[in-house]
Short mmCIF file of C-alpha atoms in Angstrom, two decimals:
data_model
loop_
_atom_site.label_atom_id
_atom_site.label_comp_id
_atom_site.label_asym_id
_atom_site.label_seq_id
_atom_site.Cartn_x
_atom_site.Cartn_y
_atom_site.Cartn_z
CA UNK A 14 -47.14 30.98 -13.07
CA UNK A 15 -50.31 30.48 -11.02
CA UNK A 16 -49.86 29.82 -7.31
CA UNK A 17 -52.04 26.71 -7.47
CA UNK A 18 -52.36 24.78 -10.73
CA UNK A 19 -54.84 22.06 -11.59
CA UNK A 20 -55.86 20.23 -14.73
CA UNK A 21 -59.25 21.80 -15.58
CA UNK A 22 -60.66 18.57 -17.02
CA UNK A 23 -63.38 17.64 -17.55
CA UNK A 24 -62.86 14.09 -16.44
CA UNK A 25 -65.68 11.94 -17.79
CA UNK A 26 -65.78 8.57 -16.03
CA UNK A 27 -68.30 5.74 -15.63
CA UNK A 28 -69.81 4.86 -12.29
CA UNK A 29 -67.49 2.66 -10.27
CA UNK A 30 -64.31 4.05 -11.82
CA UNK A 31 -61.32 5.27 -9.87
CA UNK A 32 -60.21 8.80 -10.75
CA UNK A 33 -57.23 10.84 -9.58
CA UNK A 34 -56.75 14.61 -9.55
CA UNK A 35 -53.41 16.33 -9.21
CA UNK A 36 -52.41 19.78 -8.12
CA UNK A 37 -49.13 21.67 -7.80
CA UNK A 38 -48.39 24.79 -5.77
CA UNK A 39 -45.61 27.33 -6.02
CA UNK A 40 -45.13 28.61 -2.46
CA UNK A 41 -42.88 26.23 -0.53
CA UNK A 42 -43.81 28.01 2.72
CA UNK A 43 -47.45 26.92 2.45
CA UNK A 44 -48.76 25.42 5.68
CA UNK A 45 -52.28 24.18 5.07
CA UNK A 46 -53.83 22.12 2.32
CA UNK A 47 -57.41 21.23 1.48
CA UNK A 48 -59.67 19.85 -1.19
CA UNK A 49 -62.99 21.62 -1.67
CA UNK A 50 -65.93 20.51 -3.74
CA UNK A 51 -68.18 22.92 -5.64
CA UNK A 52 -71.49 21.90 -7.17
CA UNK A 53 -72.98 23.89 -10.04
CA UNK A 54 -74.29 27.25 -8.86
CA UNK A 55 -73.38 26.52 -5.24
CA UNK A 56 -70.67 27.65 -2.86
CA UNK A 57 -67.41 25.69 -2.39
CA UNK A 58 -67.55 23.28 0.53
CA UNK A 59 -64.73 21.55 2.36
CA UNK A 60 -64.24 17.98 1.19
CA UNK A 61 -61.18 17.12 3.27
CA UNK A 62 -57.98 18.48 4.73
CA UNK A 63 -54.70 17.10 3.40
CA UNK A 64 -51.93 15.96 5.74
CA UNK A 65 -48.31 15.07 5.04
CA UNK A 66 -48.89 11.47 6.10
CA UNK A 67 -51.80 11.13 3.69
CA UNK A 68 -55.35 10.68 4.82
CA UNK A 69 -58.46 8.81 3.82
CA UNK A 70 -62.16 9.51 4.23
CA UNK A 71 -64.27 6.66 2.89
CA UNK A 72 -63.78 6.50 -0.86
CA UNK A 73 -61.55 9.61 -0.87
CA UNK A 74 -57.79 9.59 -0.32
CA UNK A 75 -55.62 12.71 -0.25
CA UNK A 76 -51.84 12.82 -0.46
CA UNK A 77 -49.33 15.62 0.01
CA UNK A 78 -45.74 15.66 -1.22
CA UNK A 79 -44.05 18.74 0.23
CA UNK A 80 -40.74 18.12 -1.53
CA UNK A 81 -42.43 18.13 -4.94
CA UNK A 82 -45.11 20.66 -3.89
CA UNK A 83 -47.75 18.31 -5.15
CA UNK A 84 -51.19 17.33 -3.85
CA UNK A 85 -53.47 14.57 -5.07
CA UNK A 86 -57.02 13.37 -4.56
CA UNK A 87 -58.11 9.83 -5.38
CA UNK A 88 -61.78 8.90 -5.63
CA UNK A 89 -62.59 5.19 -5.67
CA UNK A 90 -65.86 3.61 -6.80
CA UNK A 91 -67.17 6.85 -8.33
CA UNK A 92 -70.84 7.68 -7.81
CA UNK A 93 -73.10 9.87 -9.93
CA UNK A 94 -73.28 12.20 -6.94
CA UNK A 95 -69.51 12.79 -7.13
CA UNK A 96 -70.04 14.91 -10.25
CA UNK A 97 -68.77 18.38 -9.31
CA UNK A 98 -65.75 20.64 -9.55
CA UNK A 99 -62.90 19.81 -7.16
CA UNK A 100 -60.79 22.73 -5.96
CA UNK A 101 -57.24 22.33 -4.68
CA UNK A 102 -56.56 24.85 -1.90
CA UNK A 103 -53.25 25.91 -0.38
CA UNK A 104 -52.69 28.34 2.45
CA UNK A 105 -50.26 30.21 4.63
CA UNK A 106 -51.11 31.31 8.15
CA UNK A 107 -54.49 32.63 7.15
CA UNK A 108 -55.06 33.35 3.47
CA UNK A 109 -56.07 30.42 1.28
CA UNK A 110 -55.34 30.28 -2.45
CA UNK A 111 -57.76 28.31 -4.62
CA UNK A 112 -56.92 26.48 -7.80
CA UNK A 113 -59.23 26.93 -10.78
CA UNK A 114 -60.75 23.49 -10.16
CA UNK A 115 -61.04 20.17 -11.97
CA UNK A 116 -64.44 19.22 -13.29
CA UNK A 117 -65.61 15.64 -12.81
CA UNK A 118 -68.59 14.14 -14.61
CA UNK A 119 -69.61 10.62 -13.58
CA UNK A 120 -71.99 8.90 -16.01
CA UNK A 121 -74.12 5.73 -15.68
CA UNK B 3 -74.87 27.89 13.82
CA UNK B 4 -76.56 29.37 10.74
CA UNK B 5 -73.28 29.52 8.83
CA UNK B 6 -72.09 32.48 6.78
CA UNK B 7 -75.08 34.52 5.66
CA UNK B 8 -75.02 36.65 2.54
CA UNK B 9 -77.62 38.96 1.09
CA UNK B 10 -79.09 39.46 -1.37
CA UNK B 11 -78.95 36.06 -3.13
CA UNK B 12 -79.50 37.68 -6.50
CA UNK B 13 -79.06 41.26 -7.65
CA UNK B 14 -79.81 42.69 -11.06
CA UNK B 15 -78.92 46.32 -11.55
CA UNK B 16 -78.32 48.83 -14.28
CA UNK B 17 -74.86 50.02 -15.22
CA UNK B 18 -73.86 53.02 -13.16
CA UNK B 19 -75.91 52.11 -10.10
CA UNK B 20 -74.44 51.48 -6.68
CA UNK B 21 -74.50 47.88 -5.45
CA UNK B 22 -74.04 46.80 -1.82
CA UNK B 23 -73.45 43.19 -0.88
CA UNK B 24 -73.75 42.08 2.74
CA UNK B 25 -72.20 39.32 4.81
CA UNK B 26 -72.58 38.00 8.34
CA UNK B 27 -69.70 35.67 9.28
CA UNK B 28 -69.90 32.72 11.64
CA UNK B 29 -69.90 33.92 15.23
CA UNK B 30 -66.43 33.62 16.77
CA UNK B 31 -64.54 33.56 13.48
CA UNK B 32 -61.72 36.12 13.38
CA UNK B 33 -61.28 36.45 9.63
CA UNK B 34 -63.60 37.37 6.79
CA UNK B 35 -62.91 37.10 3.08
CA UNK B 36 -64.62 38.45 -0.04
CA UNK B 37 -64.19 36.44 -3.25
CA UNK B 38 -65.45 36.91 -6.78
CA UNK B 39 -66.02 33.94 -9.10
CA UNK B 40 -66.37 34.00 -12.88
CA UNK B 41 -66.04 31.31 -15.51
CA UNK B 42 -62.99 33.02 -17.00
CA UNK B 43 -61.03 33.80 -13.83
CA UNK B 44 -62.26 31.31 -11.25
CA UNK B 45 -62.26 32.30 -7.57
CA UNK B 46 -60.40 35.56 -6.95
CA UNK B 47 -59.70 36.92 -3.48
CA UNK B 48 -60.75 40.57 -3.36
CA UNK B 49 -60.03 41.52 0.25
CA UNK B 50 -59.80 40.00 3.70
CA UNK B 51 -60.15 41.22 7.27
CA UNK B 52 -58.63 39.97 10.53
CA UNK B 53 -60.42 41.13 13.67
CA UNK B 54 -62.36 43.68 11.57
CA UNK B 55 -59.18 45.25 10.15
CA UNK B 56 -58.51 45.07 6.38
CA UNK B 57 -55.28 43.14 5.89
CA UNK B 58 -54.92 42.64 2.15
CA UNK B 59 -56.99 44.48 -0.44
CA UNK B 60 -54.62 43.89 -3.36
CA UNK B 61 -57.30 41.88 -5.14
CA UNK B 62 -59.79 44.72 -5.27
CA UNK B 63 -59.99 45.43 -9.00
CA UNK B 64 -60.24 49.22 -8.87
CA UNK B 65 -61.42 52.20 -6.87
CA UNK B 66 -65.04 51.46 -7.71
CA UNK B 67 -64.85 48.61 -5.20
CA UNK B 68 -64.77 49.19 -1.45
CA UNK B 69 -65.30 46.97 1.58
CA UNK B 70 -65.96 47.64 5.24
CA UNK B 71 -66.25 45.62 8.39
CA UNK B 72 -67.66 47.89 11.10
CA UNK B 73 -67.95 45.07 13.64
CA UNK B 74 -67.25 41.37 14.05
CA UNK B 75 -70.66 40.32 12.76
CA UNK B 76 -71.10 42.36 9.59
CA UNK B 77 -69.28 43.30 6.40
CA UNK B 78 -70.23 45.04 3.18
CA UNK B 79 -68.77 45.06 -0.32
CA UNK B 80 -69.80 48.07 -2.37
CA UNK B 81 -69.44 48.71 -6.09
CA UNK B 82 -70.01 52.29 -7.23
CA UNK B 83 -70.59 52.79 -10.11
CA UNK B 84 -71.28 49.24 -11.28
CA UNK B 85 -70.31 48.04 -14.77
CA UNK B 86 -71.39 44.98 -16.81
CA UNK B 87 -67.95 43.40 -16.33
CA UNK B 88 -68.64 43.28 -12.59
CA UNK B 89 -71.24 40.57 -13.22
CA UNK B 90 -70.14 37.52 -11.21
CA UNK B 91 -70.91 35.51 -8.12
CA UNK B 92 -69.54 37.18 -5.00
CA UNK B 93 -68.78 34.89 -2.06
CA UNK B 94 -68.08 35.78 1.52
CA UNK B 95 -66.20 33.31 3.74
CA UNK B 96 -65.00 33.25 7.33
CA UNK B 97 -62.59 31.22 9.45
CA UNK B 98 -60.13 31.20 12.30
CA UNK B 99 -56.39 31.12 11.47
CA UNK B 100 -55.16 27.91 9.85
CA UNK B 101 -58.65 26.48 9.69
CA UNK B 102 -60.61 25.87 6.54
CA UNK B 103 -63.02 28.51 5.24
CA UNK B 104 -66.78 28.30 5.42
CA UNK B 105 -68.44 30.05 2.51
CA UNK B 106 -71.79 31.77 2.29
CA UNK B 107 -74.21 30.89 -0.49
CA UNK B 108 -73.03 33.81 -2.58
CA UNK B 109 -74.64 36.79 -4.30
CA UNK B 110 -75.18 36.43 -8.02
CA UNK B 111 -74.74 39.93 -9.46
CA UNK B 112 -75.87 40.86 -12.96
CA UNK B 113 -75.16 44.37 -14.23
CA UNK B 114 -77.03 45.24 -17.42
#
């Protein structure tokens, strides 16, 4: 079983749609959680950290359920510029483990 | 800050040649990571350093791969001899403990 599992997609959605990505992780001792975004032929970049209480950054909302070892990312009012691969990331004290990513394609 | 700096951006080499990838982490970051990304396997952690000391090299695929960090501002990843299956994008990243990583722009390696 992979340490971090994500649905690879692709998710093809129209502009303005709401889309949700899910992720599960296997190590219950994990301490840090992030969502990264990776554009084609570019490096991964931090989108947002994920906190137990849930957190929101504009159109993006992240949730963490430690009991179920489950992380989610919700994107509201999708824009064309949201098209990218979204990586779920889980870490211990230092080392981060990346999921394989979920590809999102937003179309007009 | 200039961010994590990697060189070269692109490298094309013949099978059997030695390849050296370079990375300069963000100043003040204690940890440095080398990743490899392919379509088939995604992002794989090869090795990471804390305070210039290699901590976990279990991801290094085989003895042809080696990495060094002689000081806090420089690291190298060397492949000798290179093989076509080593073709990938190699990323370097740095951070401080429990913080998110910052990645460099990557080196796209093609071995023909």
